[in-house]
Short mmCIF file of C-alpha atoms and ligand atoms in Angstrom, two decimals:
data_model
loop_
_atom_site.label_atom_id
_atom_site.label_comp_id
_atom_site.label_asym_id
_atom_site.label_seq_id
_atom_site.Cartn_x
_atom_site.Cartn_y
_atom_site.Cartn_z
CA MET A 222 20.89 25.03 7.79
CA ALA A 223 20.23 21.71 9.43
CA ASP A 224 16.40 22.19 9.61
CA GLN A 225 16.26 23.11 6.03
CA ASP A 226 18.23 19.98 4.97
CA SER A 227 16.07 17.83 7.24
CA ARG A 228 12.90 18.96 5.28
CA SER A 229 14.11 17.63 2.00
CA GLY A 230 13.58 13.88 2.20
CA ALA A 231 15.18 12.93 -1.15
CA ARG A 232 18.04 15.20 -0.99
CA TYR A 233 20.85 12.64 -0.62
CA ALA A 234 19.24 9.80 -2.81
CA THR A 235 20.96 9.04 -6.08
CA PRO A 236 20.28 6.30 -8.63
CA GLU A 237 23.55 4.67 -7.48
CA ILE A 238 22.65 4.82 -3.90
CA LEU A 239 19.08 3.46 -4.39
CA GLY A 240 20.42 0.63 -6.54
CA PHE A 241 23.00 -0.39 -3.87
CA VAL A 242 20.50 -0.27 -0.92
CA GLU A 243 17.86 -2.15 -2.90
CA ARG A 244 20.31 -4.91 -3.73
CA VAL A 245 21.74 -5.11 -0.20
CA HIS A 246 18.55 -4.79 1.86
CA ALA A 247 15.51 -5.67 -0.39
CA ALA A 248 16.54 -7.98 -3.31
CA HIS A 249 13.98 -9.79 -5.24
CA ASP A 250 13.77 -13.43 -5.79
CA ALA A 251 12.37 -14.78 -9.04
CA GLY A 252 8.68 -14.51 -7.88
CA LEU A 253 9.13 -10.99 -6.72
CA GLN A 254 11.03 -10.05 -9.71
CA ARG A 255 8.21 -11.58 -11.99
CA ALA A 256 5.39 -9.67 -10.19
CA PHE A 257 7.56 -6.33 -10.32
CA ASP A 258 8.08 -6.69 -14.04
CA ALA A 259 4.46 -7.76 -14.92
CA PRO A 260 3.07 -4.26 -15.48
CA ALA A 261 5.55 -3.39 -18.15
CA ARG A 262 5.12 -6.87 -19.63
CA GLU A 263 1.40 -6.77 -19.58
CA ALA A 264 0.98 -3.22 -20.86
CA MET A 265 -0.42 -2.07 -17.46
CA PRO A 266 0.51 1.16 -15.74
CA ALA A 267 3.75 0.57 -13.97
CA ILE A 268 2.60 2.26 -10.76
CA GLN A 269 3.65 -0.60 -8.21
CA LEU A 270 5.55 0.23 -5.11
CA ALA A 271 9.31 0.87 -5.36
CA VAL A 272 11.52 -1.92 -4.37
CA SER A 273 12.49 -0.54 -0.89
CA GLU A 274 8.89 0.51 -0.25
CA GLY A 275 7.87 -3.05 -0.95
CA LYS A 276 10.31 -4.41 1.65
CA LEU A 277 9.28 -1.74 4.05
CA LEU A 278 5.68 -2.99 3.71
CA SER A 279 6.84 -6.55 4.46
CA LEU A 280 8.72 -5.41 7.62
CA LEU A 281 5.67 -3.55 8.93
CA ILE A 282 3.56 -6.55 8.47
CA ARG A 283 6.05 -8.47 10.59
CA LEU A 284 6.48 -5.76 13.09
CA VAL A 285 2.78 -5.79 13.98
CA ALA A 286 2.74 -9.54 13.72
CA ALA A 287 -0.15 -9.18 11.32
CA ARG A 288 -2.36 -12.21 10.50
CA LYS A 289 -5.38 -10.49 8.64
CA VAL A 290 -4.56 -7.72 6.15
CA VAL A 291 -6.56 -5.75 3.65
CA GLU A 292 -5.01 -4.19 0.55
CA VAL A 293 -7.04 -1.75 -1.61
CA GLY A 294 -5.38 -1.72 -5.13
CA THR A 295 -3.79 -4.84 -6.21
CA LEU A 296 -2.55 -3.98 -9.79
CA ALA A 297 -0.26 -6.99 -10.85
CA GLY A 298 0.29 -8.27 -7.20
CA TYR A 299 3.82 -6.97 -6.36
CA SER A 300 2.74 -5.28 -2.96
CA ALA A 301 0.43 -8.07 -2.31
CA LEU A 302 3.24 -10.69 -2.70
CA ARG A 303 5.42 -8.51 -0.39
CA ILE A 304 2.64 -8.58 2.19
CA ALA A 305 1.57 -12.33 1.82
CA ARG A 306 5.22 -13.53 2.18
CA ALA A 307 5.41 -11.72 5.52
CA LEU A 308 2.35 -13.44 7.03
CA PRO A 309 2.67 -16.20 9.40
CA PRO A 310 1.12 -19.68 8.72
CA GLY A 311 -2.60 -19.36 8.76
CA GLY A 312 -2.44 -15.53 7.91
CA LYS A 313 -4.64 -14.05 5.11
CA LEU A 314 -4.53 -11.12 2.73
CA TRP A 315 -7.64 -9.83 1.11
CA THR A 316 -6.58 -7.54 -1.92
CA LEU A 317 -9.08 -5.40 -3.72
CA GLU A 318 -8.91 -4.54 -7.50
CA LEU A 319 -11.35 -2.82 -9.69
CA GLU A 320 -10.01 -4.17 -13.11
CA ARG A 321 -10.59 -7.94 -13.78
CA SER A 322 -7.72 -7.94 -16.24
CA HIS A 323 -5.34 -6.69 -13.43
CA ALA A 324 -6.74 -9.15 -10.90
CA ARG A 325 -6.07 -11.99 -13.37
CA VAL A 326 -2.40 -11.07 -13.73
CA ALA A 327 -2.09 -10.71 -10.04
CA GLU A 328 -3.57 -14.01 -9.27
CA GLU A 329 -1.02 -15.62 -11.57
CA ASN A 330 1.84 -13.78 -10.09
CA LEU A 331 0.77 -14.70 -6.51
CA ALA A 332 0.47 -18.31 -7.44
CA VAL A 333 3.94 -18.38 -8.96
CA GLY A 334 5.13 -16.52 -5.87
CA GLY A 335 3.92 -19.37 -3.74
CA VAL A 336 1.18 -17.64 -1.73
CA ALA A 337 -2.11 -18.51 -3.45
CA ASP A 338 -3.19 -20.31 -0.41
CA ARG A 339 -3.32 -17.11 1.84
CA VAL A 340 -4.52 -14.44 -0.72
CA GLN A 341 -7.81 -13.69 -2.03
CA VAL A 342 -8.20 -11.22 -4.85
CA LEU A 343 -11.59 -9.47 -4.65
CA VAL A 344 -12.66 -7.81 -7.94
CA GLY A 345 -14.87 -4.79 -8.13
CA PRO A 346 -15.03 -1.16 -6.78
CA ALA A 347 -13.22 -1.21 -3.34
CA ARG A 348 -16.15 0.55 -1.84
CA ASP A 349 -18.38 -2.51 -2.44
CA SER A 350 -15.79 -5.06 -1.43
CA LEU A 351 -14.96 -3.26 1.74
CA SER A 352 -18.67 -3.37 2.87
CA GLY A 353 -18.72 -7.05 2.51
CA LEU A 354 -15.29 -7.51 4.24
CA ALA A 355 -16.38 -5.84 7.49
CA ARG A 356 -17.77 -9.23 8.60
CA GLU A 357 -14.19 -10.46 8.73
CA ALA A 358 -13.22 -7.68 11.01
CA PRO A 359 -11.05 -6.93 13.03
CA PHE A 360 -7.99 -6.62 10.89
CA ASP A 361 -4.29 -6.06 11.78
CA VAL A 362 -3.32 -4.04 8.79
CA VAL A 363 -4.94 -2.03 6.14
CA PHE A 364 -2.88 -0.68 3.16
CA LEU A 365 -4.42 2.00 0.75
CA ASP A 366 -2.80 2.25 -2.74
CA ALA A 367 -5.95 2.56 -5.12
CA ASP A 368 -8.07 5.51 -6.40
CA LYS A 369 -6.75 8.52 -4.32
CA GLY A 370 -10.43 10.06 -4.31
CA GLY A 371 -11.49 7.17 -2.05
CA TYR A 372 -8.79 7.52 0.66
CA ALA A 373 -10.94 9.56 2.96
CA ASP A 374 -13.63 7.01 2.88
CA TYR A 375 -11.28 4.16 2.99
CA ALA A 376 -9.45 5.40 6.15
CA ARG A 377 -12.79 5.73 7.87
CA TRP A 378 -13.55 2.11 7.07
CA ALA A 379 -10.10 1.20 8.38
CA HIS A 380 -10.69 3.09 11.53
CA ALA A 381 -13.91 1.08 12.16
CA ASN A 382 -12.34 -2.21 11.08
CA LEU A 383 -8.73 -2.24 12.46
CA ARG A 384 -8.04 -3.81 15.84
CA PRO A 385 -6.60 -1.33 18.48
CA GLY A 386 -2.87 -1.13 17.75
CA GLY A 387 -3.62 -2.10 14.07
CA LEU A 388 -1.82 -0.22 11.34
CA LEU A 389 -3.03 1.88 8.53
CA ILE A 390 -0.59 2.46 5.60
CA ALA A 391 -1.32 4.67 2.72
CA ASP A 392 0.88 5.21 -0.41
CA ASN A 393 0.93 8.38 -2.61
CA SER A 394 -0.23 10.55 0.24
CA TYR A 395 1.33 13.61 -1.42
CA PHE A 396 -1.19 13.06 -4.14
CA PHE A 397 1.62 12.99 -6.80
CA GLY A 398 2.65 16.46 -5.58
CA GLN A 399 -0.73 18.01 -5.82
CA LEU A 400 -1.78 17.64 -2.23
CA MET A 401 -1.94 21.44 -1.63
CA ALA A 402 -3.54 22.24 -4.97
CA GLU A 403 -6.89 24.18 -4.96
CA LYS A 404 -9.00 21.39 -6.49
CA ALA A 405 -11.65 19.21 -5.16
CA ASP A 406 -9.84 15.92 -5.35
CA ALA A 407 -6.81 17.56 -3.55
CA ALA A 408 -9.12 18.81 -0.61
CA ARG A 409 -10.51 15.32 -0.44
CA MET A 410 -6.90 13.95 0.12
CA ARG A 411 -6.28 16.70 2.72
CA ASP A 412 -9.55 15.53 4.58
CA PHE A 413 -7.95 12.06 4.59
CA HIS A 414 -4.81 13.42 6.17
CA GLU A 415 -6.91 15.49 8.71
CA PHE A 416 -9.01 12.53 9.60
CA VAL A 417 -6.17 10.13 10.08
CA GLY A 418 -4.19 12.94 12.06
CA ARG A 419 -7.00 13.19 14.63
CA SER A 420 -8.16 9.47 14.71
CA PHE A 421 -4.86 7.58 14.62
CA ASP A 422 -1.28 8.05 16.13
CA SER A 423 0.24 8.94 12.67
CA VAL A 424 3.07 10.31 10.56
CA CYS A 425 3.40 10.97 6.78
CA VAL A 426 6.80 9.37 5.96
CA PRO A 427 8.62 11.39 3.25
CA THR A 428 9.05 8.70 0.62
CA PRO A 429 8.98 10.01 -2.85
CA ASP A 430 5.19 10.47 -2.78
CA GLY A 431 4.49 10.26 0.89
CA LEU A 432 3.57 7.17 2.87
CA VAL A 433 1.14 7.59 5.86
CA LEU A 434 1.40 5.29 8.88
CA GLY A 435 -1.25 5.39 11.47
CA ILE A 436 -1.67 3.35 14.60
CA ARG A 437 -5.38 2.61 15.50
N1 LIG B 61 -0.44 -1.93 -4.73
C1 LIG B 61 -0.04 -2.05 -6.05
C2 LIG B 61 -0.14 -0.98 -7.09
C3 LIG B 61 -1.67 -0.50 -7.16
S1 LIG B 61 -1.93 0.62 -8.51
C4 LIG B 61 1.69 -2.34 -5.92
O1 LIG B 61 2.33 -1.64 -5.41
O2 LIG B 61 1.92 -3.40 -6.52
C5 LIG B 61 -3.65 1.05 -8.19
C6 LIG B 61 -4.67 -0.09 -8.41
O3 LIG B 61 -5.86 0.31 -7.87
C7 LIG B 61 -4.92 -0.28 -10.02
O4 LIG B 61 -4.64 -1.59 -10.50
C8 LIG B 61 -6.44 0.20 -10.23
O5 LIG B 61 -6.99 -0.64 -11.18
C9 LIG B 61 -6.89 -0.08 -8.84
N2 LIG B 61 -8.04 0.76 -8.58
C10 LIG B 61 -8.55 1.99 -8.98
N3 LIG B 61 -9.67 2.29 -8.52
C11 LIG B 61 -10.15 1.36 -7.86
C12 LIG B 61 -11.26 1.07 -6.96
N4 LIG B 61 -12.24 2.01 -6.87
N5 LIG B 61 -11.37 -0.09 -6.43
C13 LIG B 61 -10.45 -1.04 -6.37
N6 LIG B 61 -9.25 -0.86 -7.03
C14 LIG B 61 -9.06 0.30 -7.77
MG1 LIG B 62 0.97 3.81 -5.10
#
């Protein structure tokens, strides 16, 4: 049935198809490849965006002509590089990272990638960094990709600090497949969805782990 098929986002994707479309639409230059490979090389968790998701992020930045962007969850700087490369001259990305060791690797990748001038890595719990960053509001885009237990609060911060027409983006919105589980952290993630659904014009795009987009 057509409506059954349309519910299964990944039905037609094969490794061959994904490799082909990544190469054609979203190919890495040396800087992006370096940042993408860094988690494996540096013994960090390899939980960066997939290649096509990274390119999607950069297109979304361009679509809203974003100049001021906040990212929560830097890791080795792959998504940050995708964002920063899409900014116009004078644009700025603040990217928030809990782990000092991750931030150090990211800073190196961002410098090699040629965007050190427009990115600031803020080290510490995102909650603390966000309260200080409010003074730079309004922002054009807020991208969430850190601790999933924080999403509900981060989305409220985004609602308060995005310009009208600004964009909220959130990775892992299926909560690694656990979104409907009877657990407190899953309930917290459902609260994130409920808040975004009533406060933004939103959708959860069926990427492998769900990508929420919401227009403020
Ligand atoms: N956006 C990155 C991947 C981020 S992985 C990319 O696609 O390239 C999630 C990151 O969030 C990890 O580096 C982790 O250390 C960080 N993190 C976890 N809890 C955090 C918190 N409370 N505040 C800030 N960063 C946090
Ligand atoms: Mg993620």
